[in-house]
Amino acid sequence: MTGASDVRPPLDSKLLAEELALTPDLTLELLPESASTNQVAAERAREGAPDGLLVVADHQTAGRGRLDRTWETPAGAAVTFSLLLRPTVPATSWPWLPLLTGHTVAKALTSFGYEARVKWPNDVLIDGLKVAGILVERIETDSGPAAVVGVGINVSTTADELPVPTATSLVVAHPDLTPTREGVLLGTVAAVREGYDAWQVGGAEAAARLASSYVSHCATVGQDVRVDLPGGTSLSGRAVDVDSDGRLVVETPSGVEKVGAGDVVHVVPE
């Protein structure tokens, strides 16, 4: 796909507006270019924007990922959006929101024909390589706390354009599948919104279903891992479960550890 950037059109704003008009709980703000859709959505949240604002950037120039990593792609090659949510679930349930997002993004990509799974907590993988990143941020506003759910998916990024060897894109992972950026965006947003709404209203039963489904589709559970923890320390062992609080359960030589935050590396046996 040499020269792919020459044939990458902008998002079809008319199509997106028409399709999203059929979903009354979503409001579209489409930007030709943005440094960070999460930053824009956070500003809108503080200004009083309601649940369901969807900020989409045709080209995001300075996106952020977990652990303050950068996330950049060529113009026209990715889907980048942030969804503003105002959860009413108890604060103790909020840690599940990043996991829910990763899980539902993976389900959306699976519906397109990709074998997508989630590396704890919410990196979306195809063939063990990262195709999508997610950053969920809590924003304090005058009308109560809000959540900004940021998603970036590599769609037509070529192998030469990928920033690191551990990354992939939809076109690299499966050249025979050719979903449009509009299709990927609409399908992913719908999956996230549907999963979020079910979690919001379903109470303890929905939370239990989410936890069970997440664990069964998590690429990390059952793997030998190294977890780099905040503060510079790390632990190694086998990931055996995700607990009811969304923490990764790791069996180490010194006992069982529950990890609420950290960078997971799947250890490949030599």
PDB file of C-alpha atoms in Angstrom:
ATOM      1  CA  MET A   1       0.000   0.000   0.000  1.00  0.00           C
ATOM      2  CA  THR A   2       2.758   2.417  -0.844  1.00  0.00           C
ATOM      3  CA  GLY A   3       1.315   5.855  -1.291  1.00  0.00           C
ATOM      4  CA  ALA A   4      -1.750   5.015   0.797  1.00  0.00           C
ATOM      5  CA  SER A   5      -1.839   8.539   2.143  1.00  0.00           C
ATOM      6  CA  ASP A   6      -2.606   9.769  -1.384  1.00  0.00           C
ATOM      7  CA  VAL A   7      -5.906   7.851  -1.467  1.00  0.00           C
ATOM      8  CA  ARG A   8      -7.130   8.372   2.088  1.00  0.00           C
ATOM      9  CA  PRO A   9     -10.224  10.547   1.924  1.00  0.00           C
ATOM     10  CA  PRO A  10     -11.596  12.538   4.844  1.00  0.00           C
ATOM     11  CA  LEU A  11     -14.434  11.117   6.878  1.00  0.00           C
ATOM     12  CA  ASP A  12     -17.821  11.425   5.203  1.00  0.00           C
ATOM     13  CA  SER A  13     -19.435  14.019   7.476  1.00  0.00           C
ATOM     14  CA  LYS A  14     -22.838  13.730   5.813  1.00  0.00           C
ATOM     15  CA  LEU A  15     -22.947   9.953   6.266  1.00  0.00           C
ATOM     16  CA  LEU A  16     -21.888  10.179   9.909  1.00  0.00           C
ATOM     17  CA  ALA A  17     -24.442  12.891  10.657  1.00  0.00           C
ATOM     18  CA  GLU A  18     -27.247  10.905   9.005  1.00  0.00           C
ATOM     19  CA  GLU A  19     -26.368   7.654  10.771  1.00  0.00           C
ATOM     20  CA  LEU A  20     -25.874   9.196  14.194  1.00  0.00           C
ATOM     21  CA  ALA A  21     -29.102  11.179  13.861  1.00  0.00           C
ATOM     22  CA  LEU A  22     -30.832   7.822  14.240  1.00  0.00           C
ATOM     23  CA  THR A  23     -29.289   7.483  17.713  1.00  0.00           C
ATOM     24  CA  PRO A  24     -30.855  10.191  19.860  1.00  0.00           C
ATOM     25  CA  ASP A  25     -28.568   9.588  22.827  1.00  0.00           C
ATOM     26  CA  LEU A  26     -25.495  10.636  20.804  1.00  0.00           C
ATOM     27  CA  THR A  27     -24.499  14.117  19.597  1.00  0.00           C
ATOM     28  CA  LEU A  28     -21.707  14.424  17.021  1.00  0.00           C
ATOM     29  CA  GLU A  29     -18.958  17.031  17.003  1.00  0.00           C
ATOM     30  CA  LEU A  30     -16.715  16.303  14.013  1.00  0.00           C
ATOM     31  CA  LEU A  31     -13.373  18.124  13.864  1.00  0.00           C
ATOM     32  CA  PRO A  32     -11.142  18.124  10.766  1.00  0.00           C
ATOM     33  CA  GLU A  33      -8.107  18.069  13.059  1.00  0.00           C
ATOM     34  CA  SER A  34      -7.525  18.030  16.800  1.00  0.00           C
ATOM     35  CA  ALA A  35      -4.541  17.620  19.071  1.00  0.00           C
ATOM     36  CA  SER A  36      -6.608  15.412  21.387  1.00  0.00           C
ATOM     37  CA  THR A  37     -10.283  14.489  21.258  1.00  0.00           C
ATOM     38  CA  ASN A  38     -10.130  13.691  24.984  1.00  0.00           C
ATOM     39  CA  GLN A  39      -8.995  17.229  25.689  1.00  0.00           C
ATOM     40  CA  VAL A  40     -11.861  18.683  23.646  1.00  0.00           C
ATOM     41  CA  ALA A  41     -14.417  16.389  25.266  1.00  0.00           C
ATOM     42  CA  ALA A  42     -13.110  17.292  28.731  1.00  0.00           C
ATOM     43  CA  GLU A  43     -13.528  20.982  27.934  1.00  0.00           C
ATOM     44  CA  ARG A  44     -17.071  20.357  26.723  1.00  0.00           C
ATOM     45  CA  ALA A  45     -17.825  18.398  29.900  1.00  0.00           C
ATOM     46  CA  ARG A  46     -16.714  21.306  32.065  1.00  0.00           C
ATOM     47  CA  GLU A  47     -18.900  23.600  29.950  1.00  0.00           C
ATOM     48  CA  GLY A  48     -21.915  21.417  30.787  1.00  0.00           C
ATOM     49  CA  ALA A  49     -22.174  19.136  27.744  1.00  0.00           C
ATOM     50  CA  PRO A  50     -24.527  16.206  28.345  1.00  0.00           C
ATOM     51  CA  ASP A  51     -23.940  12.482  28.349  1.00  0.00           C
ATOM     52  CA  GLY A  52     -23.544  11.192  24.800  1.00  0.00           C
ATOM     53  CA  LEU A  53     -21.414  13.907  23.221  1.00  0.00           C
ATOM     54  CA  LEU A  54     -19.205  12.214  20.626  1.00  0.00           C
ATOM     55  CA  VAL A  55     -16.097  14.145  19.603  1.00  0.00           C
ATOM     56  CA  VAL A  56     -14.489  12.760  16.437  1.00  0.00           C
ATOM     57  CA  ALA A  57     -11.268  13.976  14.855  1.00  0.00           C
ATOM     58  CA  ASP A  58     -10.584  13.221  11.203  1.00  0.00           C
ATOM     59  CA  HIS A  59      -6.919  13.581  12.141  1.00  0.00           C
ATOM     60  CA  GLN A  60      -5.610  13.571  15.704  1.00  0.00           C
ATOM     61  CA  THR A  61      -2.154  15.106  15.962  1.00  0.00           C
ATOM     62  CA  ALA A  62      -1.155  14.659  19.604  1.00  0.00           C
ATOM     63  CA  GLY A  63      -3.257  11.916  21.103  1.00  0.00           C
ATOM     64  CA  ARG A  64      -2.486  10.473  24.515  1.00  0.00           C
ATOM     65  CA  GLY A  65      -2.630   6.910  25.722  1.00  0.00           C
ATOM     66  CA  ARG A  66      -2.317   5.230  29.070  1.00  0.00           C
ATOM     67  CA  LEU A  67       0.752   6.020  31.174  1.00  0.00           C
ATOM     68  CA  ASP A  68       1.230   9.339  29.323  1.00  0.00           C
ATOM     69  CA  ARG A  69       2.220   7.659  26.067  1.00  0.00           C
ATOM     70  CA  THR A  70       1.725   9.453  22.775  1.00  0.00           C
ATOM     71  CA  TRP A  71      -0.591   8.105  20.082  1.00  0.00           C
ATOM     72  CA  GLU A  72      -0.172   9.452  16.566  1.00  0.00           C
ATOM     73  CA  THR A  73      -1.168   8.200  13.124  1.00  0.00           C
ATOM     74  CA  PRO A  74      -0.984   9.488   9.551  1.00  0.00           C
ATOM     75  CA  ALA A  75      -3.881  11.652   8.387  1.00  0.00           C
ATOM     76  CA  GLY A  76      -6.834   9.599   7.193  1.00  0.00           C
ATOM     77  CA  ALA A  77      -5.484   6.323   8.566  1.00  0.00           C
ATOM     78  CA  ALA A  78      -7.244   5.930  11.905  1.00  0.00           C
ATOM     79  CA  VAL A  79     -10.481   6.271  13.805  1.00  0.00           C
ATOM     80  CA  THR A  80     -10.126   8.608  16.782  1.00  0.00           C
ATOM     81  CA  PHE A  81     -12.999   9.618  19.019  1.00  0.00           C
ATOM     82  CA  SER A  82     -13.933  10.504  22.576  1.00  0.00           C
ATOM     83  CA  LEU A  83     -17.321   9.786  24.093  1.00  0.00           C
ATOM     84  CA  LEU A  84     -18.505  11.889  27.025  1.00  0.00           C
ATOM     85  CA  LEU A  85     -20.400   9.857  29.607  1.00  0.00           C
ATOM     86  CA  ARG A  86     -21.935  10.766  32.926  1.00  0.00           C
ATOM     87  CA  PRO A  87     -22.151   7.451  34.808  1.00  0.00           C
ATOM     88  CA  THR A  88     -24.705   6.984  37.553  1.00  0.00           C
ATOM     89  CA  VAL A  89     -23.254   3.711  38.822  1.00  0.00           C
ATOM     90  CA  PRO A  90     -21.579   3.803  42.255  1.00  0.00           C
ATOM     91  CA  ALA A  91     -18.050   5.234  42.314  1.00  0.00           C
ATOM     92  CA  THR A  92     -16.761   1.783  43.300  1.00  0.00           C
ATOM     93  CA  SER A  93     -17.840   0.514  39.859  1.00  0.00           C
ATOM     94  CA  TRP A  94     -15.991   3.166  37.841  1.00  0.00           C
ATOM     95  CA  PRO A  95     -12.748   1.125  37.564  1.00  0.00           C
ATOM     96  CA  TRP A  96     -14.642  -1.237  35.281  1.00  0.00           C
ATOM     97  CA  LEU A  97     -15.302   1.454  32.671  1.00  0.00           C
ATOM     98  CA  PRO A  98     -11.867   1.204  30.972  1.00  0.00           C
ATOM     99  CA  LEU A  99     -12.169  -2.588  30.874  1.00  0.00           C
ATOM    100  CA  LEU A 100     -15.710  -2.393  29.515  1.00  0.00           C
ATOM    101  CA  THR A 101     -14.512  -0.050  26.776  1.00  0.00           C
ATOM    102  CA  GLY A 102     -11.670  -2.306  25.691  1.00  0.00           C
ATOM    103  CA  HIS A 103     -13.959  -5.320  25.740  1.00  0.00           C
ATOM    104  CA  THR A 104     -16.670  -3.679  23.633  1.00  0.00           C
ATOM    105  CA  VAL A 105     -14.161  -2.273  21.121  1.00  0.00           C
ATOM    106  CA  ALA A 106     -12.743  -5.784  20.698  1.00  0.00           C
ATOM    107  CA  LYS A 107     -16.272  -7.150  20.207  1.00  0.00           C
ATOM    108  CA  ALA A 108     -16.929  -4.523  17.547  1.00  0.00           C
ATOM    109  CA  LEU A 109     -13.786  -5.448  15.633  1.00  0.00           C
ATOM    110  CA  THR A 110     -14.664  -9.128  15.972  1.00  0.00           C
ATOM    111  CA  SER A 111     -17.995  -8.386  14.311  1.00  0.00           C
ATOM    112  CA  PHE A 112     -16.031  -7.075  11.310  1.00  0.00           C
ATOM    113  CA  GLY A 113     -14.175 -10.388  11.022  1.00  0.00           C
ATOM    114  CA  TYR A 114     -11.032  -9.764  13.074  1.00  0.00           C
ATOM    115  CA  GLU A 115      -9.894 -12.027  15.915  1.00  0.00           C
ATOM    116  CA  ALA A 116      -9.574  -9.256  18.472  1.00  0.00           C
ATOM    117  CA  ARG A 117      -8.876  -9.733  22.171  1.00  0.00           C
ATOM    118  CA  VAL A 118      -8.003  -7.494  25.099  1.00  0.00           C
ATOM    119  CA  LYS A 119      -4.744  -7.246  26.990  1.00  0.00           C
ATOM    120  CA  TRP A 120      -5.539  -6.134  30.534  1.00  0.00           C
ATOM    121  CA  PRO A 121      -6.778  -3.576  31.151  1.00  0.00           C
ATOM    122  CA  ASN A 122      -7.876  -2.311  27.722  1.00  0.00           C
ATOM    123  CA  ASP A 123      -5.337  -2.606  24.913  1.00  0.00           C
ATOM    124  CA  VAL A 124      -7.071  -4.239  21.953  1.00  0.00           C
ATOM    125  CA  LEU A 125      -4.939  -6.848  20.183  1.00  0.00           C
ATOM    126  CA  ILE A 126      -5.075  -8.718  16.909  1.00  0.00           C
ATOM    127  CA  ASP A 127      -2.596 -11.599  16.619  1.00  0.00           C
ATOM    128  CA  GLY A 128      -0.957 -10.356  19.804  1.00  0.00           C
ATOM    129  CA  LEU A 129      -0.273  -6.889  18.385  1.00  0.00           C
ATOM    130  CA  LYS A 130      -1.932  -3.643  19.491  1.00  0.00           C
ATOM    131  CA  VAL A 131      -4.505  -2.305  17.041  1.00  0.00           C
ATOM    132  CA  ALA A 132      -6.404   0.047  19.353  1.00  0.00           C
ATOM    133  CA  GLY A 133      -5.651   2.082  22.443  1.00  0.00           C
ATOM    134  CA  ILE A 134      -8.054   3.461  25.014  1.00  0.00           C
ATOM    135  CA  LEU A 135      -7.766   6.239  27.572  1.00  0.00           C
ATOM    136  CA  VAL A 136     -10.599   6.811  30.052  1.00  0.00           C
ATOM    137  CA  GLU A 137     -10.397   9.955  32.173  1.00  0.00           C
ATOM    138  CA  ARG A 138     -12.554  11.160  35.056  1.00  0.00           C
ATOM    139  CA  ILE A 139     -13.475  14.836  34.757  1.00  0.00           C
ATOM    140  CA  GLU A 140     -14.844  16.923  37.608  1.00  0.00           C
ATOM    141  CA  THR A 141     -17.625  19.280  36.504  1.00  0.00           C
ATOM    142  CA  ASP A 142     -20.145  21.583  38.179  1.00  0.00           C
ATOM    143  CA  SER A 143     -22.874  19.014  37.520  1.00  0.00           C
ATOM    144  CA  GLY A 144     -20.896  16.093  38.906  1.00  0.00           C
ATOM    145  CA  PRO A 145     -18.138  13.790  37.692  1.00  0.00           C
ATOM    146  CA  ALA A 146     -18.016  12.750  34.049  1.00  0.00           C
ATOM    147  CA  ALA A 147     -16.020  10.179  32.125  1.00  0.00           C
ATOM    148  CA  VAL A 148     -14.280  10.834  28.831  1.00  0.00           C
ATOM    149  CA  VAL A 149     -13.755   7.601  26.922  1.00  0.00           C
ATOM    150  CA  GLY A 150     -11.067   8.021  24.270  1.00  0.00           C
ATOM    151  CA  VAL A 151     -10.540   5.396  21.561  1.00  0.00           C
ATOM    152  CA  GLY A 152      -7.983   5.231  18.758  1.00  0.00           C
ATOM    153  CA  ILE A 153      -7.998   2.453  16.164  1.00  0.00           C
ATOM    154  CA  ASN A 154      -5.378   1.936  13.447  1.00  0.00           C
ATOM    155  CA  VAL A 155      -7.379   1.276  10.282  1.00  0.00           C
ATOM    156  CA  SER A 156      -5.325   1.734   7.094  1.00  0.00           C
ATOM    157  CA  THR A 157      -1.926   2.385   8.652  1.00  0.00           C
ATOM    158  CA  THR A 158       0.668   0.472   6.627  1.00  0.00           C
ATOM    159  CA  ALA A 159       3.396  -1.684   8.121  1.00  0.00           C
ATOM    160  CA  ASP A 160       5.980   1.002   7.314  1.00  0.00           C
ATOM    161  CA  GLU A 161       3.883   3.641   9.081  1.00  0.00           C
ATOM    162  CA  LEU A 162       3.383   1.751  12.333  1.00  0.00           C
ATOM    163  CA  PRO A 163       5.384   3.382  15.143  1.00  0.00           C
ATOM    164  CA  VAL A 164       6.564   0.243  16.962  1.00  0.00           C
ATOM    165  CA  PRO A 165       6.932  -3.480  16.157  1.00  0.00           C
ATOM    166  CA  THR A 166       4.225  -4.334  18.699  1.00  0.00           C
ATOM    167  CA  ALA A 167       1.567  -2.362  16.801  1.00  0.00           C
ATOM    168  CA  THR A 168      -0.680  -3.378  13.940  1.00  0.00           C
ATOM    169  CA  SER A 169      -3.622  -2.032  11.948  1.00  0.00           C
ATOM    170  CA  LEU A 170      -6.745  -3.527  10.460  1.00  0.00           C
ATOM    171  CA  VAL A 171      -5.279  -3.530   6.964  1.00  0.00           C
ATOM    172  CA  VAL A 172      -2.024  -5.129   8.115  1.00  0.00           C
ATOM    173  CA  ALA A 173      -3.793  -7.755  10.214  1.00  0.00           C
ATOM    174  CA  HIS A 174      -6.214  -8.804   7.488  1.00  0.00           C
ATOM    175  CA  PRO A 175      -5.688  -7.221   4.037  1.00  0.00           C
ATOM    176  CA  ASP A 176      -8.731  -9.030   2.636  1.00  0.00           C
ATOM    177  CA  LEU A 177     -11.097  -7.168   4.950  1.00  0.00           C
ATOM    178  CA  THR A 178     -11.703  -3.571   3.945  1.00  0.00           C
ATOM    179  CA  PRO A 179     -14.042  -1.812   6.372  1.00  0.00           C
ATOM    180  CA  THR A 180     -14.306   1.926   5.919  1.00  0.00           C
ATOM    181  CA  ARG A 181     -13.316   4.341   8.654  1.00  0.00           C
ATOM    182  CA  GLU A 182     -16.937   5.434   8.838  1.00  0.00           C
ATOM    183  CA  GLY A 183     -18.054   1.831   9.322  1.00  0.00           C
ATOM    184  CA  VAL A 184     -15.435   1.168  11.977  1.00  0.00           C
ATOM    185  CA  LEU A 185     -16.354   4.368  13.804  1.00  0.00           C
ATOM    186  CA  LEU A 186     -20.107   3.765  13.760  1.00  0.00           C
ATOM    187  CA  GLY A 187     -19.812   0.094  14.702  1.00  0.00           C
ATOM    188  CA  THR A 188     -17.400   0.766  17.529  1.00  0.00           C
ATOM    189  CA  VAL A 189     -19.358   3.657  19.012  1.00  0.00           C
ATOM    190  CA  ALA A 190     -22.552   1.592  18.880  1.00  0.00           C
ATOM    191  CA  ALA A 191     -20.865  -1.328  20.664  1.00  0.00           C
ATOM    192  CA  VAL A 192     -19.407   0.881  23.382  1.00  0.00           C
ATOM    193  CA  ARG A 193     -22.702   2.677  23.945  1.00  0.00           C
ATOM    194  CA  GLU A 194     -24.702  -0.572  24.037  1.00  0.00           C
ATOM    195  CA  GLY A 195     -22.308  -2.195  26.489  1.00  0.00           C
ATOM    196  CA  TYR A 196     -22.198   0.900  28.658  1.00  0.00           C
ATOM    197  CA  ASP A 197     -25.992   1.262  28.769  1.00  0.00           C
ATOM    198  CA  ALA A 198     -26.444  -2.394  29.745  1.00  0.00           C
ATOM    199  CA  TRP A 199     -23.850  -2.023  32.497  1.00  0.00           C
ATOM    200  CA  GLN A 200     -25.464   1.173  33.754  1.00  0.00           C
ATOM    201  CA  VAL A 201     -28.975  -0.170  34.176  1.00  0.00           C
ATOM    202  CA  GLY A 202     -28.335  -3.842  34.825  1.00  0.00           C
ATOM    203  CA  GLY A 203     -27.065  -3.630  38.386  1.00  0.00           C
ATOM    204  CA  ALA A 204     -25.118  -6.466  39.994  1.00  0.00           C
ATOM    205  CA  GLU A 205     -26.265  -9.014  37.418  1.00  0.00           C
ATOM    206  CA  ALA A 206     -24.954  -6.947  34.501  1.00  0.00           C
ATOM    207  CA  ALA A 207     -21.683  -6.312  36.341  1.00  0.00           C
ATOM    208  CA  ALA A 208     -21.230 -10.047  36.873  1.00  0.00           C
ATOM    209  CA  ARG A 209     -21.953 -10.755  33.187  1.00  0.00           C
ATOM    210  CA  LEU A 210     -19.441  -8.134  32.143  1.00  0.00           C
ATOM    211  CA  ALA A 211     -16.763  -9.563  34.422  1.00  0.00           C
ATOM    212  CA  SER A 212     -17.335 -13.099  33.176  1.00  0.00           C
ATOM    213  CA  SER A 213     -17.363 -12.076  29.520  1.00  0.00           C
ATOM    214  CA  TYR A 214     -14.280  -9.891  29.948  1.00  0.00           C
ATOM    215  CA  VAL A 215     -12.259 -12.700  31.563  1.00  0.00           C
ATOM    216  CA  SER A 216     -13.241 -15.188  28.859  1.00  0.00           C
ATOM    217  CA  HIS A 217     -12.031 -12.826  26.127  1.00  0.00           C
ATOM    218  CA  CYS A 218      -8.960 -11.435  27.903  1.00  0.00           C
ATOM    219  CA  ALA A 219      -5.686 -12.407  26.255  1.00  0.00           C
ATOM    220  CA  THR A 220      -3.810 -11.805  29.519  1.00  0.00           C
ATOM    221  CA  VAL A 221      -5.572 -14.348  31.724  1.00  0.00           C
ATOM    222  CA  GLY A 222      -3.623 -17.609  31.610  1.00  0.00           C
ATOM    223  CA  GLN A 223      -0.422 -15.909  30.441  1.00  0.00           C
ATOM    224  CA  ASP A 224       2.925 -15.544  32.159  1.00  0.00           C
ATOM    225  CA  VAL A 225       3.322 -11.815  32.639  1.00  0.00           C
ATOM    226  CA  ARG A 226       5.557  -9.082  33.922  1.00  0.00           C
ATOM    227  CA  VAL A 227       3.688  -6.114  35.340  1.00  0.00           C
ATOM    228  CA  ASP A 228       5.577  -2.829  35.502  1.00  0.00           C
ATOM    229  CA  LEU A 229       4.015  -0.961  38.404  1.00  0.00           C
ATOM    230  CA  PRO A 230       3.739   2.761  39.105  1.00  0.00           C
ATOM    231  CA  GLY A 231       6.838   3.858  40.973  1.00  0.00           C
ATOM    232  CA  GLY A 232       9.273   1.798  38.964  1.00  0.00           C
ATOM    233  CA  THR A 233       8.851  -1.652  40.546  1.00  0.00           C
ATOM    234  CA  SER A 234       7.572  -4.765  38.822  1.00  0.00           C
ATOM    235  CA  LEU A 235       6.251  -8.223  39.554  1.00  0.00           C
ATOM    236  CA  SER A 236       6.220 -11.430  37.542  1.00  0.00           C
ATOM    237  CA  GLY A 237       3.983 -14.459  37.590  1.00  0.00           C
ATOM    238  CA  ARG A 238       0.948 -15.986  35.919  1.00  0.00           C
ATOM    239  CA  ALA A 239      -2.209 -13.951  35.380  1.00  0.00           C
ATOM    240  CA  VAL A 240      -5.045 -16.152  36.586  1.00  0.00           C
ATOM    241  CA  ASP A 241      -8.100 -13.933  36.857  1.00  0.00           C
ATOM    242  CA  VAL A 242      -9.628 -10.449  37.002  1.00  0.00           C
ATOM    243  CA  ASP A 243     -11.387  -9.765  40.289  1.00  0.00           C
ATOM    244  CA  SER A 244     -14.712  -8.051  40.934  1.00  0.00           C
ATOM    245  CA  ASP A 245     -12.968  -4.657  41.126  1.00  0.00           C
ATOM    246  CA  GLY A 246     -11.308  -5.100  37.720  1.00  0.00           C
ATOM    247  CA  ARG A 247      -7.888  -5.836  39.192  1.00  0.00           C
ATOM    248  CA  LEU A 248      -5.570  -8.356  37.533  1.00  0.00           C
ATOM    249  CA  VAL A 249      -4.895 -11.356  39.784  1.00  0.00           C
ATOM    250  CA  VAL A 250      -1.326 -12.614  39.424  1.00  0.00           C
ATOM    251  CA  GLU A 251       0.148 -15.703  41.042  1.00  0.00           C
ATOM    252  CA  THR A 252       3.784 -14.931  41.878  1.00  0.00           C
ATOM    253  CA  PRO A 253       6.426 -17.094  43.589  1.00  0.00           C
ATOM    254  CA  SER A 254       5.757 -15.162  46.803  1.00  0.00           C
ATOM    255  CA  GLY A 255       1.955 -15.312  46.667  1.00  0.00           C
ATOM    256  CA  VAL A 256      -1.102 -13.849  44.958  1.00  0.00           C
ATOM    257  CA  GLU A 257      -0.995 -10.162  43.996  1.00  0.00           C
ATOM    258  CA  LYS A 258      -3.909  -8.016  42.789  1.00  0.00           C
ATOM    259  CA  VAL A 259      -2.893  -5.237  40.414  1.00  0.00           C
ATOM    260  CA  GLY A 260      -5.086  -2.176  39.920  1.00  0.00           C
ATOM    261  CA  ALA A 261      -2.709  -0.221  37.672  1.00  0.00           C
ATOM    262  CA  GLY A 262       0.336  -1.159  35.665  1.00  0.00           C
ATOM    263  CA  ASP A 263       1.778  -1.997  32.283  1.00  0.00           C
ATOM    264  CA  VAL A 264       1.471  -5.682  31.412  1.00  0.00           C
ATOM    265  CA  VAL A 265       3.989  -7.511  29.241  1.00  0.00           C
ATOM    266  CA  HIS A 266       3.041 -10.984  28.031  1.00  0.00           C
ATOM    267  CA  VAL A 267       6.135 -13.107  28.556  1.00  0.00           C
ATOM    268  CA  VAL A 268       6.907 -15.430  25.650  1.00  0.00           C
ATOM    269  CA  PRO A 269       8.626 -18.661  26.783  1.00  0.00           C
ATOM    270  CA  GLU A 270      12.127 -19.016  25.382  1.00  0.00           C
TER     271      GLU A 270
END
